[in-house]
Coordinates of C-alpha atoms in Angstrom, one line a residue:
M1 CA 303.1 4.9 84.7
E2 CA 306.7 3.9 83.0
N3 CA 308.1 2.7 86.3
G4 CA 305.0 1.4 88.4
E5 CA 303.0 1.1 85.7
V6 CA 299.8 1.9 87.9
H7 CA 296.3 1.0 87.1
A8 CA 294.2 3.8 87.9
I9 CA 295.9 7.4 89.1
L10 CA 293.2 10.1 91.4
G11 CA 293.4 13.2 90.5
P12 CA 294.9 15.5 89.0
Q13 CA 294.2 18.8 91.4
W14 CA 294.2 21.6 89.1
S15 CA 291.8 21.8 85.3
S16 CA 295.8 23.5 84.3
Q17 CA 297.3 20.2 84.7
A18 CA 294.7 17.2 83.9
K19 CA 294.7 18.0 79.9
F20 CA 298.1 16.6 79.6
V21 CA 297.6 14.0 82.5
I22 CA 294.9 12.4 81.0
D23 CA 296.1 12.4 77.9
L24 CA 298.7 9.9 78.8
G25 CA 295.7 7.6 80.7
V26 CA 294.4 7.4 77.1
K27 CA 297.3 6.8 75.4
A28 CA 298.5 3.6 78.8
Q29 CA 294.5 3.0 78.6
V30 CA 294.8 4.2 82.6
P31 CA 291.2 5.9 84.1
I32 CA 291.9 9.0 85.5
I33 CA 289.9 9.8 88.1
S34 CA 289.5 13.2 89.4
F35 CA 287.4 14.8 92.4
S36 CA 288.4 18.4 92.5
V37 CA 288.7 19.0 88.2
T38 CA 285.6 21.1 87.7
S39 CA 286.6 22.9 84.3
P40 CA 283.9 22.1 81.6
S41 CA 286.9 22.6 78.5
L42 CA 287.8 19.1 80.0
S43 CA 285.0 16.6 79.4
P44 CA 284.8 12.7 79.8
T45 CA 282.9 12.4 76.7
Q46 CA 285.7 13.5 74.7
S47 CA 288.4 11.5 76.9
Q48 CA 287.1 8.2 77.4
Y49 CA 289.6 7.2 80.1
F50 CA 289.3 10.5 82.2
V51 CA 286.7 10.1 84.7
R52 CA 284.7 13.1 86.6
T53 CA 283.8 12.3 90.3
A54 CA 282.6 15.7 91.2
Y55 CA 280.1 18.1 89.1
D56 CA 281.0 19.8 86.0
D57 CA 280.8 24.0 86.9
S58 CA 278.6 24.5 83.9
S59 CA 275.8 22.8 85.8
Q60 CA 275.5 25.8 88.3
V61 CA 274.9 28.0 85.6
G62 CA 271.4 27.3 85.4
A63 CA 270.5 28.1 89.4
L64 CA 273.1 31.6 89.1
A65 CA 270.6 32.5 85.9
A66 CA 267.1 31.6 87.6
V67 CA 268.5 33.7 90.4
V68 CA 269.4 36.8 88.4
Q69 CA 266.0 36.3 86.5
A70 CA 264.1 36.1 90.0
F71 CA 265.0 39.5 90.7
G72 CA 265.4 41.2 87.8
W73 CA 268.5 42.3 87.3
R74 CA 269.4 42.7 83.9
E75 CA 273.2 43.5 83.4
I76 CA 276.1 42.2 84.9
T77 CA 279.7 42.3 86.0
L78 CA 281.6 39.1 85.5
V79 CA 284.4 38.7 88.5
Y80 CA 286.9 35.9 87.3
E81 CA 290.2 34.7 87.5
D82 CA 292.6 34.6 84.9
T83 CA 292.7 30.2 84.6
D84 CA 291.7 27.5 82.7
Y85 CA 289.3 27.2 85.6
G86 CA 287.6 31.2 85.6
N87 CA 288.2 31.1 81.8
G88 CA 286.2 27.9 80.9
L89 CA 282.7 29.3 82.6
V90 CA 282.5 32.5 80.3
P91 CA 280.9 30.8 77.0
Y92 CA 278.0 29.1 79.6
L93 CA 277.4 31.8 81.8
V94 CA 277.1 34.3 78.6
D95 CA 274.3 31.5 77.3
A96 CA 272.6 30.7 80.3
F97 CA 272.0 35.1 81.2
Q98 CA 271.3 35.4 77.3
E99 CA 268.2 32.6 78.0
V100 CA 266.9 34.5 81.2
D101 CA 266.9 38.5 79.5
A102 CA 270.2 39.3 81.4
R103 CA 273.7 40.0 79.9
I104 CA 277.4 40.9 81.0
S105 CA 278.1 44.2 80.1
Y106 CA 281.4 43.8 81.9
R107 CA 284.4 41.5 82.3
S108 CA 286.7 42.2 85.1
V109 CA 289.7 39.6 85.0
I110 CA 292.5 39.0 88.0
P111 CA 295.4 37.7 87.4
P112 CA 296.4 34.4 88.3
S113 CA 298.8 35.2 91.1
P114 CA 297.5 38.6 91.7
A115 CA 299.2 41.3 94.5
D116 CA 296.8 43.1 96.6
I117 CA 297.2 46.3 93.7
D118 CA 296.0 44.3 91.1
I119 CA 293.3 43.0 92.5
V120 CA 292.4 47.0 93.9
K121 CA 292.8 48.4 90.4
E122 CA 290.1 46.4 89.2
L123 CA 287.6 47.4 92.0
N124 CA 288.6 50.9 90.6
N125 CA 287.5 49.5 87.4
L126 CA 284.0 48.5 88.5
L127 CA 283.4 51.5 90.8
L128 CA 283.4 53.3 87.7
K129 CA 280.5 51.7 85.8
Q130 CA 276.8 51.9 86.3
T131 CA 276.6 48.0 87.0
R132 CA 276.8 46.9 91.0
V133 CA 275.8 43.2 90.7
F134 CA 279.4 41.6 90.7
L135 CA 279.4 37.5 90.3
V136 CA 282.3 36.3 91.5
H137 CA 284.0 32.9 89.8
M138 CA 287.4 32.6 91.6
T139 CA 289.4 30.0 94.1
A140 CA 289.0 30.5 97.6
V141 CA 292.4 31.1 97.7
I142 CA 291.8 34.3 95.6
G143 CA 288.2 34.8 96.2
S144 CA 288.3 35.0 100.0
R145 CA 291.9 37.8 99.1
F146 CA 289.4 39.4 96.9
F147 CA 286.3 40.1 99.7
V148 CA 288.4 41.5 102.0
L149 CA 289.6 43.7 100.0
A150 CA 286.0 45.2 98.6
S151 CA 285.2 45.4 102.1
D152 CA 288.5 47.6 103.1
A153 CA 287.2 49.6 100.0
R154 CA 283.3 50.2 101.2
M155 CA 282.6 48.7 98.3
M156 CA 279.8 45.8 100.9
S157 CA 277.5 48.7 101.5
E158 CA 273.8 49.3 100.0
E159 CA 273.5 49.1 96.4
F160 CA 276.1 46.8 95.7
V161 CA 275.3 42.9 94.4
W162 CA 277.4 40.3 95.2
F163 CA 277.1 37.0 94.0
V164 CA 279.3 33.7 94.3
T165 CA 279.7 30.8 91.6
D166 CA 279.9 27.2 93.8
G167 CA 284.1 27.4 93.2
L168 CA 284.1 29.6 96.3
S169 CA 281.2 28.5 98.0
S170 CA 281.9 25.4 98.5
F171 CA 284.8 26.4 100.9
L172 CA 283.4 29.0 102.7
D173 CA 284.2 27.0 106.1
P174 CA 288.2 26.7 105.3
V175 CA 288.4 30.9 104.6
S176 CA 289.0 33.1 107.7
S177 CA 287.0 34.4 110.2
K178 CA 288.4 38.1 108.0
A179 CA 287.1 37.0 105.2
L180 CA 283.9 35.8 106.6
D181 CA 283.3 38.8 108.1
S182 CA 284.0 40.5 104.6
M183 CA 281.5 38.7 102.6
Q184 CA 277.9 39.5 104.7
G185 CA 275.1 40.4 102.2
V186 CA 277.1 38.2 99.8
L187 CA 274.4 35.4 97.8
G188 CA 276.1 31.9 96.4
V189 CA 274.7 28.6 95.1
R190 CA 276.4 25.3 95.8
P191 CA 275.5 21.7 95.4
H192 CA 273.3 20.6 97.8
V193 CA 274.7 17.3 100.0
P194 CA 272.1 15.4 101.3
S195 CA 272.0 14.6 105.0
S196 CA 272.6 10.8 106.1
E197 CA 273.7 8.7 109.2
S198 CA 277.0 7.3 106.7
R199 CA 277.8 11.4 107.0
R200 CA 277.4 12.1 110.5
A201 CA 279.2 8.7 111.3
F202 CA 281.7 9.8 109.4
E203 CA 282.2 13.5 110.6
E204 CA 282.1 12.3 114.7
R205 CA 285.1 9.9 113.7
W206 CA 286.3 12.5 111.5
T207 CA 286.2 14.9 114.7
K208 CA 287.3 11.8 116.9
L209 CA 290.6 11.3 114.9
Y210 CA 291.8 15.1 115.3
A211 CA 291.0 15.0 119.1
E212 CA 292.8 12.1 119.5
R213 CA 296.0 13.4 118.1
N214 CA 295.7 16.7 119.7
L215 CA 295.3 18.6 116.7
H216 CA 292.2 20.6 117.8
E217 CA 293.1 24.0 116.3
E218 CA 293.5 22.1 112.7
I219 CA 289.8 21.2 112.6
A220 CA 287.9 22.0 110.0
D221 CA 284.2 21.0 108.4
L222 CA 284.9 18.9 106.2
N223 CA 283.9 20.8 102.4
L224 CA 282.5 18.8 99.4
F225 CA 285.3 18.3 98.2
G226 CA 286.7 16.3 101.2
L227 CA 283.1 14.0 100.6
W228 CA 284.3 13.6 96.9
A229 CA 287.6 12.4 97.9
Y230 CA 286.5 9.6 100.2
D231 CA 283.5 8.5 97.8
T232 CA 285.4 8.5 95.5
V233 CA 288.4 6.1 97.2
T234 CA 285.8 4.4 98.6
A235 CA 284.5 3.9 94.3
L236 CA 287.7 3.3 93.4
A237 CA 288.5 0.1 95.9
L238 CA 285.3 -1.5 95.1
A239 CA 285.7 -1.2 91.0
G240 CA 289.7 -2.9 92.1
E241 CA 288.0 -5.6 94.3
M242 CA 285.6 -6.3 90.9
A243 CA 288.1 -6.1 88.4
W244 CA 291.2 -7.5 89.9
E245 CA 292.7 -10.7 88.3
P246 CA 296.6 -11.2 88.8
A247 CA 297.0 -12.7 85.6
K248 CA 296.3 -9.1 83.9
F249 CA 298.3 -7.0 86.6
R250 CA 300.4 -5.5 84.1
Y251 CA 301.5 -3.4 80.8
F252 CA 302.5 -5.0 77.8
N253 CA 303.3 -3.4 73.5
R254 CA 306.2 -1.4 76.1
N255 CA 309.2 0.1 74.1
T256 CA 312.4 -0.5 75.8
S257 CA 314.0 1.8 74.0
S258 CA 312.9 5.1 76.6
N259 CA 312.5 8.4 75.5
N260 CA 311.1 10.5 78.5
L261 CA 310.3 13.4 76.3
A262 CA 307.9 11.4 73.9
F263 CA 307.2 8.9 76.7
S264 CA 307.7 6.6 73.8
S265 CA 308.2 3.7 76.7
I266 CA 304.4 3.9 78.3
G267 CA 303.1 0.4 77.5
I268 CA 299.0 -0.5 77.6
S269 CA 297.5 -1.8 81.1
E270 CA 295.9 -4.2 80.6
M271 CA 293.7 -3.9 83.6
G272 CA 293.0 -0.7 83.0
P273 CA 289.4 -0.9 80.2
K274 CA 288.4 -3.3 82.8
L275 CA 288.6 -0.8 85.8
L276 CA 287.4 1.6 84.1
D277 CA 284.4 0.2 83.2
K278 CA 283.5 -1.1 86.9
I279 CA 284.3 2.3 88.0
L280 CA 281.6 3.5 84.9
S281 CA 278.8 0.8 86.5
I282 CA 278.6 1.5 90.2
K283 CA 275.9 2.6 92.4
F284 CA 275.8 3.5 95.6
P285 CA 275.0 6.2 98.2
G286 CA 278.2 7.4 99.1
L287 CA 278.9 10.6 102.0
S288 CA 278.1 13.1 98.9
G289 CA 275.0 11.6 98.2
E290 CA 274.3 9.4 95.4
F291 CA 277.5 8.5 93.6
N292 CA 276.5 7.1 89.9
L293 CA 278.4 7.8 86.6
P294 CA 276.4 8.3 83.8
N295 CA 278.7 9.5 80.8
G296 CA 281.3 9.4 83.2
K297 CA 280.6 12.4 86.2
L298 CA 279.1 13.2 88.7
Q299 CA 275.4 14.2 88.1
P300 CA 274.1 17.2 90.7
I301 CA 270.2 16.6 92.1
A302 CA 270.0 20.3 93.7
F303 CA 272.1 23.6 94.1
E304 CA 271.3 25.3 97.7
I305 CA 271.3 29.3 97.2
F306 CA 272.9 31.0 100.7
N307 CA 272.8 33.8 101.9
V308 CA 275.6 34.8 104.4
V309 CA 274.6 36.2 107.4
G310 CA 277.2 36.6 110.6
K311 CA 279.4 33.2 111.2
T312 CA 276.7 32.0 108.5
E313 CA 275.6 30.7 105.4
K314 CA 271.7 31.1 105.4
I315 CA 269.8 29.0 103.2
I316 CA 267.6 31.0 101.7
G317 CA 266.1 28.6 98.8
Y318 CA 267.0 25.7 96.2
W319 CA 267.4 25.1 92.8
T320 CA 266.8 22.1 90.7
K321 CA 266.5 21.3 86.6
A322 CA 263.2 20.4 86.6
Q323 CA 261.3 22.9 89.3
G324 CA 263.2 25.4 89.4
L325 CA 263.4 27.8 91.9
S326 CA 261.9 27.0 95.6
P327 CA 262.0 27.8 99.1
E328 CA 262.4 24.3 100.0
L329 CA 263.5 21.1 98.7
N330 CA 260.6 18.5 97.5
L331 CA 262.9 16.4 94.7
S332 CA 259.0 14.4 94.9
S333 CA 257.5 17.6 93.9
K334 CA 255.6 17.9 90.4
V335 CA 255.3 21.4 90.5
N336 CA 257.0 24.2 88.5
Y337 CA 258.1 27.4 90.2
T338 CA 258.6 30.7 88.8
A339 CA 261.6 32.6 88.6
L340 CA 260.4 35.1 91.0
A341 CA 262.0 36.5 93.7
H342 CA 259.1 35.4 96.3
D343 CA 260.4 31.8 95.4
L344 CA 263.2 32.7 98.2
K345 CA 263.1 33.3 102.0
P346 CA 264.0 37.3 102.0
P347 CA 267.7 37.4 102.6
I348 CA 269.9 39.7 103.8
W349 CA 272.0 42.3 101.2
P350 CA 275.3 44.0 102.1
G351 CA 274.4 47.1 104.1
D352 CA 272.7 44.5 106.4
T353 CA 269.5 45.6 104.7
S354 CA 266.3 43.5 104.0
K355 CA 265.6 45.9 100.5
P356 CA 266.6 44.3 97.5
P357 CA 269.2 46.8 96.0
K358 CA 267.9 47.6 91.9
G359 CA 271.2 46.4 90.4
W360 CA 272.4 49.8 89.1
V361 CA 273.7 53.6 89.7
M362 CA 274.9 56.7 88.4
P363 CA 278.5 56.6 88.9
I364 CA 280.0 59.8 90.7
A365 CA 282.7 61.0 87.8
G366 CA 286.2 60.5 88.8
Q367 CA 285.1 58.3 91.9
Q368 CA 288.3 56.0 92.3
L369 CA 290.1 54.2 95.2
S370 CA 293.1 56.3 95.0
S371 CA 294.0 56.1 99.1
L372 CA 293.7 52.2 98.3
E373 CA 296.2 52.0 96.0
N374 CA 298.3 54.2 97.1
I375 CA 298.5 51.9 100.5
Y376 CA 298.5 48.4 98.1
A377 CA 301.3 49.9 96.0

C-alpha cells in the first residue's frame, strides 16, 4: 500500500494475521479478499473492505448439531486448538448444541504448536471423562497428528465417537496415509461442492500440467480451498476489468512525512471503492459452485455428512438449513426431514462396528496412558 499503491489484496491466509491487514485496508479503502480466513470473529459486516470468498466457520454449526441430535447424544467433549481459528467457533457451538438439548461437558484445549506429549496429556484427560463423543475442531496440521496419537492410545475403538469440523475435513485428501488410516470410523461435515463440467475440465488440466512437469509425486486432489482460490482470482480479474479507469489508478491524500510505525504515509485508493463494489456484485458459476457474495461473504448451499471408511470418505447424508438432514441431496424438494438417525445412511463406527455408540462410559479409576507419556516425554 505504501510503496506499490496496490488496489486489492488477496489474503492473508490466517485469521490471526487478517485483522491487522483488514484495518489497513479500511484506512486505504483497499479491498482485502480472503478465501481462507474463516473465523466468525472477523466479519464483512464489521469491516466494509473485508471480503470473504469462503464460508464462515459458524455456517456449519447447524449441521453439527443436527447430527448430534440425530444420534441422541446429550454431552459432547470439544477438542480444539488454542488459536483464533479454534476459539472463534466455541460460542456458536455452545448455542447450537443448546438448541438441540445437548451441551459441551468438557473443553480440551490443544496448544497452538503442541509437542506430542502435550497431545498425549490431553488424551489422558479425555479418558478420565465419562463422555465418549469428541468433536475435534482443528486445522489439518495439528489434527492429523492428533488422530495418529489417539489411534496409538487405542482410542479409535468401539464406544468412541469422533466427529470433525470442516477445518480438518476439507483437508482430508492432503493428510498422510498414516493419519487417514488412524481416522477409521470418524464422522465429519464439510461444504458440498456440486459437480460441473467446468470443474472436471479444470481438474483434467491440473493433472496434465503436473504430468508434463514430471511432478507425479506432488499431485494432490484439489481441496475446497484450492477451488475457492481459483474462483476468487477469477472474480477479482472480472471486477478489475469492469472497474478499470487509468486516470484513477493512483492513491490520493498521501502524507509524504512518512512514519512507518503508524503507517501515516498510506493514502487512499481511488479505484478501491469501485473495485469493491464490482466484486460484491459479481455472480458466476465457479468451480466451487455459485459465486455470489451477499453481505460480503460466500453463502453455503449444503453440507455433506461423511464417514471415513478405508481410504475414502463415504457420504452418508446432507444437511441444509431449509430441509435439515437427508440421505440424498435434493435442493428442490419441499420435504423437511426430521433429525433422526434414519435420515442418514448407516455409518461404520470406530472399531469397525455398525452399532452406534451410546456416547458415554463409566471411566476406570486411574486409567491413563502412562506408557505413551513415557514414550513422548
